[in-house]
Short mmCIF file of N, CA, C and O in Angstrom, two decimals:
data_model
loop_
_atom_site.label_atom_id
_atom_site.label_comp_id
_atom_site.label_asym_id
_atom_site.label_seq_id
_atom_site.Cartn_x
_atom_site.Cartn_y
_atom_site.Cartn_z
N MET A 1 -174.46 66.44 58.06
CA MET A 1 -174.72 65.31 57.19
C MET A 1 -173.64 65.19 56.11
O MET A 1 -173.19 64.11 55.80
N LYS A 2 -173.25 66.35 55.55
CA LYS A 2 -172.23 66.36 54.52
C LYS A 2 -170.91 65.81 55.06
O LYS A 2 -170.22 65.04 54.40
N HIS A 3 -170.57 66.19 56.29
CA HIS A 3 -169.32 65.72 56.89
C HIS A 3 -169.38 64.23 57.19
O HIS A 3 -168.37 63.53 57.07
N LEU A 4 -170.53 63.75 57.59
CA LEU A 4 -170.70 62.32 57.87
C LEU A 4 -170.51 61.51 56.60
O LEU A 4 -169.82 60.49 56.59
N LEU A 5 -171.11 61.98 55.51
CA LEU A 5 -170.97 61.29 54.23
C LEU A 5 -169.51 61.30 53.76
O LEU A 5 -168.99 60.28 53.28
N THR A 6 -168.83 62.40 53.94
CA THR A 6 -167.40 62.50 53.59
C THR A 6 -166.57 61.54 54.43
O THR A 6 -165.68 60.86 53.92
N LEU A 7 -166.86 61.48 55.72
CA LEU A 7 -166.14 60.58 56.62
C LEU A 7 -166.34 59.12 56.22
O LEU A 7 -165.39 58.34 56.16
N ILE A 8 -167.56 58.76 55.89
CA ILE A 8 -167.85 57.39 55.46
C ILE A 8 -167.09 57.07 54.18
O ILE A 8 -166.51 56.00 54.04
N LEU A 9 -167.07 58.01 53.25
CA LEU A 9 -166.34 57.80 52.01
C LEU A 9 -164.85 57.63 52.25
O LEU A 9 -164.22 56.73 51.70
N ILE A 10 -164.29 58.44 53.11
CA ILE A 10 -162.86 58.35 53.41
C ILE A 10 -162.52 57.04 54.10
O ILE A 10 -161.52 56.40 53.78
N LEU A 11 -163.36 56.62 55.03
CA LEU A 11 -163.11 55.36 55.74
C LEU A 11 -163.23 54.16 54.82
O LEU A 11 -162.55 53.15 55.02
N SER A 12 -164.06 54.23 53.83
CA SER A 12 -164.24 53.09 52.94
C SER A 12 -163.25 53.09 51.79
O SER A 12 -163.10 52.11 51.09
N LEU A 13 -162.51 54.17 51.59
CA LEU A 13 -161.56 54.29 50.49
C LEU A 13 -160.53 53.17 50.43
O LEU A 13 -160.35 52.57 49.38
N PRO A 14 -159.86 52.85 51.53
CA PRO A 14 -158.87 51.77 51.43
C PRO A 14 -159.48 50.44 51.00
O PRO A 14 -158.84 49.66 50.34
N TYR A 15 -160.71 50.21 51.37
CA TYR A 15 -161.34 48.94 51.02
C TYR A 15 -161.78 48.93 49.56
O TYR A 15 -161.81 47.89 48.94
N THR A 16 -162.11 50.08 49.01
CA THR A 16 -162.54 50.09 47.62
C THR A 16 -161.36 50.16 46.67
O THR A 16 -161.38 49.55 45.62
N LEU A 17 -160.32 50.90 47.03
CA LEU A 17 -159.16 51.01 46.14
C LEU A 17 -158.33 49.74 46.13
O LEU A 17 -157.78 49.36 45.11
N PHE A 18 -158.18 49.10 47.25
CA PHE A 18 -157.30 47.95 47.35
C PHE A 18 -158.05 46.69 47.76
O PHE A 18 -157.46 45.80 48.33
N SER A 19 -159.32 46.63 47.48
CA SER A 19 -160.09 45.49 47.95
C SER A 19 -159.71 44.23 47.19
O SER A 19 -159.43 44.27 46.00
N GLN A 20 -159.69 43.16 47.89
CA GLN A 20 -159.43 41.85 47.32
C GLN A 20 -160.66 41.42 46.55
O GLN A 20 -161.77 41.62 47.01
N GLU A 21 -160.47 40.87 45.39
CA GLU A 21 -161.62 40.38 44.65
C GLU A 21 -162.10 39.07 45.26
O GLU A 21 -161.37 38.08 45.29
N PHE A 22 -163.31 39.09 45.78
CA PHE A 22 -163.93 37.87 46.27
C PHE A 22 -164.84 37.36 45.17
O PHE A 22 -165.59 38.13 44.57
N ILE A 23 -164.77 36.09 44.92
CA ILE A 23 -165.63 35.49 43.90
C ILE A 23 -166.62 34.55 44.57
O ILE A 23 -166.43 34.13 45.71
N GLN A 24 -167.65 34.23 43.84
CA GLN A 24 -168.67 33.29 44.30
C GLN A 24 -168.43 31.95 43.61
O GLN A 24 -167.79 31.88 42.56
N GLU A 25 -169.00 30.92 44.19
CA GLU A 25 -168.84 29.59 43.60
C GLU A 25 -169.39 29.56 42.17
O GLU A 25 -168.81 28.91 41.29
N SER A 26 -170.44 30.30 41.91
CA SER A 26 -171.03 30.32 40.57
C SER A 26 -170.09 30.95 39.53
O SER A 26 -170.22 30.70 38.33
N ASP A 27 -169.14 31.77 39.97
CA ASP A 27 -168.19 32.42 39.06
C ASP A 27 -166.87 31.67 38.95
O ASP A 27 -166.01 32.05 38.15
N PHE A 28 -166.69 30.63 39.73
CA PHE A 28 -165.40 29.97 39.86
C PHE A 28 -164.85 29.49 38.51
O PHE A 28 -163.70 29.78 38.18
N GLU A 29 -165.64 28.77 37.73
CA GLU A 29 -165.16 28.21 36.46
C GLU A 29 -164.73 29.31 35.49
O GLU A 29 -163.72 29.19 34.83
N GLU A 30 -165.50 30.38 35.44
CA GLU A 30 -165.15 31.49 34.56
C GLU A 30 -163.84 32.15 35.00
O GLU A 30 -162.99 32.47 34.18
N VAL A 31 -163.67 32.32 36.30
CA VAL A 31 -162.46 32.96 36.81
C VAL A 31 -161.24 32.10 36.55
O VAL A 31 -160.21 32.60 36.10
N ILE A 32 -161.31 30.80 36.83
CA ILE A 32 -160.12 29.95 36.65
C ILE A 32 -159.76 29.76 35.19
O ILE A 32 -158.64 29.41 34.86
N SER A 33 -160.71 30.01 34.29
CA SER A 33 -160.39 29.91 32.86
C SER A 33 -159.44 31.01 32.44
O SER A 33 -158.77 30.90 31.42
N GLY A 34 -159.39 32.09 33.25
CA GLY A 34 -158.46 33.17 32.98
C GLY A 34 -158.98 34.22 32.03
O GLY A 34 -158.27 35.16 31.69
N THR A 35 -160.22 34.11 31.58
CA THR A 35 -160.77 35.07 30.65
C THR A 35 -161.55 36.12 31.41
O THR A 35 -162.38 35.81 32.25
N SER A 36 -161.28 37.37 31.12
CA SER A 36 -162.00 38.46 31.79
C SER A 36 -163.17 38.91 30.94
O SER A 36 -163.32 38.53 29.78
N ALA A 37 -164.00 39.77 31.51
CA ALA A 37 -165.15 40.31 30.81
C ALA A 37 -164.72 41.16 29.62
O ALA A 37 -165.49 41.39 28.70
N PHE A 38 -163.49 41.64 29.62
CA PHE A 38 -162.99 42.50 28.55
C PHE A 38 -162.22 41.71 27.50
O PHE A 38 -161.57 42.28 26.64
N GLY A 39 -162.26 40.38 27.59
CA GLY A 39 -161.59 39.54 26.61
C GLY A 39 -160.12 39.34 26.85
O GLY A 39 -159.45 38.66 26.09
N GLU A 40 -159.57 39.92 27.92
CA GLU A 40 -158.17 39.73 28.24
C GLU A 40 -157.99 38.32 28.79
O GLU A 40 -158.89 37.77 29.39
N ASN A 41 -156.81 37.77 28.60
CA ASN A 41 -156.58 36.41 29.07
C ASN A 41 -155.36 36.37 29.97
O ASN A 41 -154.26 36.67 29.54
N GLU A 42 -155.58 36.02 31.21
CA GLU A 42 -154.48 35.76 32.16
C GLU A 42 -154.37 34.24 32.22
O GLU A 42 -155.28 33.57 32.66
N SER A 43 -153.25 33.70 31.77
CA SER A 43 -153.15 32.25 31.72
C SER A 43 -152.99 31.63 33.10
O SER A 43 -153.35 30.48 33.31
N VAL A 44 -152.48 32.40 34.09
CA VAL A 44 -152.31 31.87 35.45
C VAL A 44 -153.25 32.62 36.39
O VAL A 44 -153.27 33.84 36.42
N VAL A 45 -154.03 31.84 37.11
CA VAL A 45 -155.01 32.38 38.06
C VAL A 45 -154.73 31.75 39.42
O VAL A 45 -154.63 30.52 39.53
N VAL A 46 -154.62 32.58 40.44
CA VAL A 46 -154.39 32.12 41.80
C VAL A 46 -155.66 32.36 42.59
O VAL A 46 -156.17 33.48 42.65
N ILE A 47 -156.18 31.29 43.19
CA ILE A 47 -157.38 31.38 44.01
C ILE A 47 -157.01 31.01 45.44
O ILE A 47 -156.43 29.95 45.68
N GLU A 48 -157.35 31.87 46.38
CA GLU A 48 -157.17 31.55 47.79
C GLU A 48 -158.52 31.18 48.37
O GLU A 48 -159.46 31.96 48.33
N VAL A 49 -158.59 29.96 48.88
CA VAL A 49 -159.80 29.54 49.59
C VAL A 49 -159.61 30.02 51.02
O VAL A 49 -158.63 29.67 51.68
N TRP A 50 -160.53 30.82 51.48
CA TRP A 50 -160.37 31.66 52.64
C TRP A 50 -161.54 31.44 53.61
O TRP A 50 -162.59 30.98 53.21
N ALA A 51 -161.34 31.75 54.87
CA ALA A 51 -162.43 31.68 55.84
C ALA A 51 -162.30 32.86 56.81
O ALA A 51 -161.19 33.23 57.21
N GLU A 52 -163.42 33.42 57.17
CA GLU A 52 -163.44 34.58 58.07
C GLU A 52 -162.76 34.27 59.40
O GLU A 52 -162.01 35.10 59.92
N PHE A 53 -162.97 33.08 59.94
CA PHE A 53 -162.41 32.76 61.26
C PHE A 53 -160.88 32.72 61.25
O PHE A 53 -160.25 32.83 62.29
N ASN A 54 -160.28 32.58 60.07
CA ASN A 54 -158.83 32.47 59.98
C ASN A 54 -158.23 33.58 59.10
O ASN A 54 -157.20 33.40 58.48
N LYS A 55 -158.88 34.72 59.08
CA LYS A 55 -158.44 35.80 58.20
C LYS A 55 -157.04 36.32 58.55
O LYS A 55 -156.34 36.83 57.68
N ASP A 56 -156.61 36.16 59.79
CA ASP A 56 -155.28 36.62 60.18
C ASP A 56 -154.17 35.80 59.53
O ASP A 56 -153.04 36.26 59.42
N ASN A 57 -154.48 34.59 59.09
CA ASN A 57 -153.49 33.73 58.46
C ASN A 57 -153.62 33.69 56.94
O ASN A 57 -153.00 32.87 56.27
N ALA A 58 -154.42 34.59 56.39
CA ALA A 58 -154.59 34.63 54.94
C ALA A 58 -153.29 35.06 54.27
O ALA A 58 -152.40 35.63 54.90
N PHE A 59 -153.18 34.80 52.98
CA PHE A 59 -152.02 35.23 52.20
C PHE A 59 -152.04 36.76 52.16
O PHE A 59 -152.99 37.37 51.68
N GLN A 60 -151.01 37.38 52.70
CA GLN A 60 -150.98 38.83 52.88
C GLN A 60 -150.37 39.59 51.71
O GLN A 60 -150.59 40.79 51.58
N ASP A 61 -149.61 38.93 50.87
CA ASP A 61 -148.84 39.62 49.83
C ASP A 61 -149.49 39.57 48.46
O ASP A 61 -148.80 39.67 47.44
N TRP A 62 -150.79 39.42 48.38
CA TRP A 62 -151.45 39.26 47.09
C TRP A 62 -151.25 40.47 46.18
O TRP A 62 -151.23 40.33 44.97
N LYS A 63 -151.07 41.65 46.74
CA LYS A 63 -150.85 42.86 45.90
C LYS A 63 -149.49 42.80 45.20
O LYS A 63 -149.29 43.49 44.21
N LYS A 64 -148.58 41.99 45.70
CA LYS A 64 -147.24 41.91 45.14
C LYS A 64 -147.10 40.84 44.06
O LYS A 64 -146.07 40.77 43.40
N LEU A 65 -148.14 40.02 43.89
CA LEU A 65 -148.09 39.01 42.82
C LEU A 65 -148.23 39.72 41.48
O LEU A 65 -149.12 40.54 41.30
N GLU A 66 -147.36 39.38 40.56
CA GLU A 66 -147.38 40.04 39.25
C GLU A 66 -147.63 39.04 38.14
O GLU A 66 -147.17 37.90 38.20
N GLY A 67 -148.37 39.48 37.15
CA GLY A 67 -148.62 38.65 35.97
C GLY A 67 -149.62 37.54 36.18
O GLY A 67 -149.66 36.59 35.39
N VAL A 68 -150.43 37.63 37.23
CA VAL A 68 -151.46 36.64 37.49
C VAL A 68 -152.73 37.35 37.92
O VAL A 68 -152.70 38.49 38.37
N LYS A 69 -153.83 36.65 37.79
CA LYS A 69 -155.08 37.13 38.38
C LYS A 69 -155.20 36.45 39.73
O LYS A 69 -154.94 35.26 39.85
N TYR A 70 -155.58 37.22 40.75
CA TYR A 70 -155.67 36.68 42.10
C TYR A 70 -157.05 36.98 42.66
O TYR A 70 -157.52 38.11 42.56
N ALA A 71 -157.69 35.98 43.24
CA ALA A 71 -159.01 36.17 43.84
C ALA A 71 -159.15 35.26 45.04
O ALA A 71 -158.41 34.29 45.19
N ARG A 72 -160.11 35.60 45.88
CA ARG A 72 -160.43 34.77 47.05
C ARG A 72 -161.85 34.27 46.95
O ARG A 72 -162.71 34.92 46.39
N ILE A 73 -162.05 33.10 47.53
CA ILE A 73 -163.40 32.56 47.64
C ILE A 73 -163.58 32.13 49.08
O ILE A 73 -162.69 31.53 49.69
N ASN A 74 -164.72 32.48 49.65
CA ASN A 74 -165.02 32.16 51.04
C ASN A 74 -165.49 30.71 51.10
O ASN A 74 -166.48 30.34 50.48
N LEU A 75 -164.79 29.90 51.87
CA LEU A 75 -165.10 28.47 51.98
C LEU A 75 -166.54 28.23 52.44
O LEU A 75 -167.19 27.30 51.98
N ALA A 76 -167.03 29.09 53.31
CA ALA A 76 -168.39 28.93 53.83
C ALA A 76 -169.44 29.04 52.74
O ALA A 76 -170.53 28.48 52.86
N ASN A 77 -169.11 29.74 51.66
CA ASN A 77 -170.06 29.94 50.56
C ASN A 77 -169.76 29.08 49.35
O ASN A 77 -170.31 29.32 48.28
N ALA A 78 -168.88 28.10 49.51
CA ALA A 78 -168.45 27.31 48.36
C ALA A 78 -168.36 25.82 48.69
O ALA A 78 -167.29 25.22 48.59
N PRO A 79 -169.47 25.18 49.04
CA PRO A 79 -169.40 23.76 49.40
C PRO A 79 -168.97 22.86 48.23
O PRO A 79 -168.30 21.85 48.44
N GLY A 80 -169.32 23.24 47.01
CA GLY A 80 -168.91 22.44 45.85
C GLY A 80 -167.42 22.49 45.62
O GLY A 80 -166.80 21.47 45.29
N ILE A 81 -166.82 23.66 45.81
CA ILE A 81 -165.38 23.82 45.65
C ILE A 81 -164.67 23.03 46.75
O ILE A 81 -163.66 22.37 46.51
N LYS A 82 -165.21 23.13 47.96
CA LYS A 82 -164.63 22.39 49.09
C LYS A 82 -164.59 20.89 48.79
O LYS A 82 -163.58 20.24 49.02
N LYS A 83 -165.67 20.39 48.24
CA LYS A 83 -165.74 18.96 47.94
C LYS A 83 -164.86 18.59 46.74
O LYS A 83 -164.09 17.63 46.81
N GLU A 84 -164.94 19.35 45.66
CA GLU A 84 -164.20 19.02 44.44
C GLU A 84 -162.69 19.04 44.65
O GLU A 84 -161.98 18.18 44.15
N TYR A 85 -162.21 20.01 45.43
CA TYR A 85 -160.77 20.15 45.64
C TYR A 85 -160.31 19.62 46.99
O TYR A 85 -159.16 19.80 47.36
N ARG A 86 -161.20 18.94 47.69
CA ARG A 86 -160.91 18.30 48.97
C ARG A 86 -160.22 19.25 49.95
O ARG A 86 -159.16 18.95 50.49
N ILE A 87 -160.84 20.37 50.16
CA ILE A 87 -160.26 21.39 51.03
C ILE A 87 -160.72 21.14 52.46
O ILE A 87 -161.90 21.13 52.75
N ARG A 88 -159.76 20.94 53.33
CA ARG A 88 -160.04 20.67 54.74
C ARG A 88 -159.52 21.78 55.65
O ARG A 88 -160.00 21.95 56.75
N MET A 89 -158.51 22.50 55.19
CA MET A 89 -157.89 23.56 55.98
C MET A 89 -157.83 24.84 55.16
O MET A 89 -157.74 24.80 53.93
N VAL A 90 -157.89 25.94 55.86
CA VAL A 90 -157.75 27.24 55.20
C VAL A 90 -156.65 28.02 55.89
O VAL A 90 -156.46 27.87 57.09
N PRO A 91 -155.92 28.79 55.16
CA PRO A 91 -156.07 29.02 53.73
C PRO A 91 -155.50 27.89 52.88
O PRO A 91 -154.56 27.22 53.27
N THR A 92 -156.13 27.71 51.74
CA THR A 92 -155.62 26.83 50.70
C THR A 92 -155.46 27.69 49.46
O THR A 92 -156.37 28.43 49.11
N ILE A 93 -154.34 27.59 48.81
CA ILE A 93 -154.09 28.37 47.61
C ILE A 93 -153.99 27.42 46.42
O ILE A 93 -153.20 26.47 46.45
N LEU A 94 -154.81 27.69 45.43
CA LEU A 94 -154.85 26.88 44.21
C LEU A 94 -154.35 27.74 43.06
O LEU A 94 -154.76 28.89 42.92
N VAL A 95 -153.48 27.17 42.23
CA VAL A 95 -152.96 27.88 41.07
C VAL A 95 -153.42 27.14 39.82
O VAL A 95 -153.16 25.94 39.67
N PHE A 96 -154.10 27.87 38.95
CA PHE A 96 -154.63 27.31 37.71
C PHE A 96 -153.89 27.92 36.53
O PHE A 96 -153.57 29.10 36.52
N LYS A 97 -153.65 27.09 35.54
CA LYS A 97 -153.08 27.57 34.27
C LYS A 97 -153.99 27.09 33.16
O LYS A 97 -154.26 25.89 33.05
N ASP A 98 -154.49 28.02 32.38
CA ASP A 98 -155.41 27.71 31.28
C ASP A 98 -156.59 26.87 31.76
O ASP A 98 -157.05 25.97 31.05
N GLY A 99 -157.06 27.13 32.98
CA GLY A 99 -158.23 26.46 33.51
C GLY A 99 -157.98 25.16 34.24
O GLY A 99 -158.92 24.54 34.76
N TYR A 100 -156.73 24.71 34.29
CA TYR A 100 -156.40 23.44 34.95
C TYR A 100 -155.58 23.70 36.21
O TYR A 100 -154.64 24.50 36.19
N LYS A 101 -155.92 22.98 37.28
CA LYS A 101 -155.17 23.14 38.52
C LYS A 101 -153.77 22.56 38.34
O LYS A 101 -153.61 21.40 37.99
N GLU A 102 -152.77 23.40 38.60
CA GLU A 102 -151.38 22.99 38.46
C GLU A 102 -150.66 22.90 39.79
O GLU A 102 -149.82 22.05 39.98
N LEU A 103 -150.99 23.81 40.72
CA LEU A 103 -150.31 23.85 42.01
C LEU A 103 -151.34 23.99 43.12
O LEU A 103 -152.41 24.58 42.92
N GLU A 104 -150.99 23.47 44.30
CA GLU A 104 -151.89 23.56 45.45
C GLU A 104 -151.05 23.67 46.72
O GLU A 104 -150.09 22.93 46.89
N TYR A 105 -151.44 24.59 47.57
CA TYR A 105 -150.77 24.80 48.85
C TYR A 105 -151.84 24.77 49.93
O TYR A 105 -152.73 25.62 49.94
N LYS A 106 -151.75 23.80 50.82
CA LYS A 106 -152.76 23.65 51.86
C LYS A 106 -152.17 23.92 53.23
O LYS A 106 -151.08 23.46 53.54
N ALA A 107 -152.92 24.66 54.04
CA ALA A 107 -152.49 24.93 55.41
C ALA A 107 -152.48 23.62 56.19
O ALA A 107 -153.26 22.70 55.90
N GLY A 108 -151.63 23.56 57.18
CA GLY A 108 -151.57 22.40 58.05
C GLY A 108 -152.48 22.60 59.26
O GLY A 108 -153.33 23.50 59.28
N LEU A 109 -152.27 21.82 60.28
CA LEU A 109 -153.08 21.93 61.49
C LEU A 109 -152.92 23.27 62.20
O LEU A 109 -153.79 23.68 62.95
N ASP A 110 -151.81 23.94 61.93
CA ASP A 110 -151.58 25.26 62.54
C ASP A 110 -152.40 26.36 61.85
O ASP A 110 -152.49 27.48 62.34
N LEU A 111 -153.00 26.04 60.70
CA LEU A 111 -153.83 26.96 59.91
C LEU A 111 -153.08 28.19 59.42
O LEU A 111 -153.69 29.20 59.09
N GLU A 112 -151.76 28.10 59.33
CA GLU A 112 -150.98 29.23 58.84
C GLU A 112 -150.91 29.17 57.31
O GLU A 112 -151.06 28.11 56.71
N CYS A 113 -150.65 30.32 56.71
CA CYS A 113 -150.53 30.39 55.26
C CYS A 113 -149.45 29.42 54.81
O CYS A 113 -148.33 29.45 55.31
N PRO A 114 -149.77 28.55 53.87
CA PRO A 114 -148.85 27.47 53.51
C PRO A 114 -147.72 27.85 52.55
O PRO A 114 -146.90 27.01 52.22
N VAL A 115 -147.67 29.10 52.10
CA VAL A 115 -146.67 29.47 51.10
C VAL A 115 -146.28 30.93 51.28
O VAL A 115 -147.10 31.76 51.66
N SER A 116 -145.01 31.22 51.00
CA SER A 116 -144.54 32.60 51.05
C SER A 116 -144.67 33.23 49.66
O SER A 116 -144.80 32.52 48.65
N LEU A 117 -144.58 34.54 49.60
CA LEU A 117 -144.62 35.24 48.33
C LEU A 117 -143.49 34.76 47.41
O LEU A 117 -143.72 34.51 46.23
N GLU A 118 -142.31 34.61 47.97
CA GLU A 118 -141.15 34.20 47.16
C GLU A 118 -141.36 32.81 46.56
O GLU A 118 -141.09 32.59 45.38
N GLU A 119 -141.83 31.88 47.38
CA GLU A 119 -142.05 30.51 46.89
C GLU A 119 -143.15 30.48 45.83
O GLU A 119 -143.00 29.86 44.78
N LEU A 120 -144.25 31.18 46.10
CA LEU A 120 -145.36 31.19 45.15
C LEU A 120 -144.94 31.84 43.83
O LEU A 120 -145.21 31.31 42.76
N SER A 121 -144.25 32.97 43.92
CA SER A 121 -143.79 33.66 42.71
C SER A 121 -142.84 32.78 41.90
O SER A 121 -142.94 32.70 40.67
N SER A 122 -141.93 32.12 42.58
CA SER A 122 -140.98 31.24 41.91
C SER A 122 -141.69 30.08 41.22
O SER A 122 -141.39 29.75 40.06
N ASP A 123 -142.62 29.45 41.92
CA ASP A 123 -143.37 28.33 41.34
C ASP A 123 -144.20 28.77 40.14
O ASP A 123 -144.31 28.05 39.14
N ILE A 124 -144.77 29.98 40.21
CA ILE A 124 -145.56 30.50 39.09
C ILE A 124 -144.66 30.77 37.89
O ILE A 124 -145.02 30.47 36.75
N GLU A 125 -143.49 31.32 38.13
CA GLU A 125 -142.55 31.58 37.03
C GLU A 125 -142.13 30.27 36.37
O GLU A 125 -142.02 30.20 35.15
N GLU A 126 -141.88 29.23 37.17
CA GLU A 126 -141.54 27.91 36.61
C GLU A 126 -142.69 27.37 35.77
O GLU A 126 -142.48 26.80 34.70
N LEU A 127 -143.91 27.55 36.27
CA LEU A 127 -145.10 27.09 35.56
C LEU A 127 -145.24 27.81 34.22
O LEU A 127 -145.49 27.18 33.19
N LYS A 128 -145.01 29.11 34.22
CA LYS A 128 -145.09 29.88 32.97
C LYS A 128 -143.98 29.48 32.01
O LYS A 128 -144.22 29.34 30.81
N ALA A 129 -142.77 29.30 32.53
CA ALA A 129 -141.64 28.95 31.68
C ALA A 129 -141.80 27.56 31.08
O ALA A 129 -141.37 27.31 29.95
N GLY A 130 -142.41 26.67 31.81
CA GLY A 130 -142.59 25.30 31.32
C GLY A 130 -143.52 25.19 30.15
O GLY A 130 -143.51 24.20 29.43
N SER A 131 -144.34 26.20 29.90
CA SER A 131 -145.29 26.11 28.80
C SER A 131 -144.87 26.97 27.61
O SER A 131 -145.65 27.20 26.71
N GLN A 132 -143.62 27.42 27.59
CA GLN A 132 -143.17 28.29 26.50
C GLN A 132 -142.50 27.51 25.38
O GLN A 132 -141.79 28.08 24.57
N PHE A 133 -142.73 26.23 25.30
CA PHE A 133 -142.09 25.43 24.24
C PHE A 133 -142.98 25.29 23.06
O PHE A 133 -144.10 25.20 23.02
#
């Protein structure tokens, strides 16, 4: 029994240490505002609207994004978000600054990730630089 429990813990380790933060529709507004429970403020928030059926085409480099908060929301559990942001394809990546949507990347009919890490990082840096006046 002890070995089984150890094995389960070891197998779940990669998912707990590096797990993607999934949010619920009820948490969406709080997350995009950029305010955390600890009072920290991330002015840029990246949300990936995601679906289980297309998980192979999800944005893979989220661990490499720096200086932003990144989370995923499952489209199947977020009909209000789907309607408000007119999401028809997944993945769709939405970038918010101070609670307002600034950038949007939508998958095409091929359902492939619509943006590379380099493009997303560059666009985020431009967004941050544009508000430093």
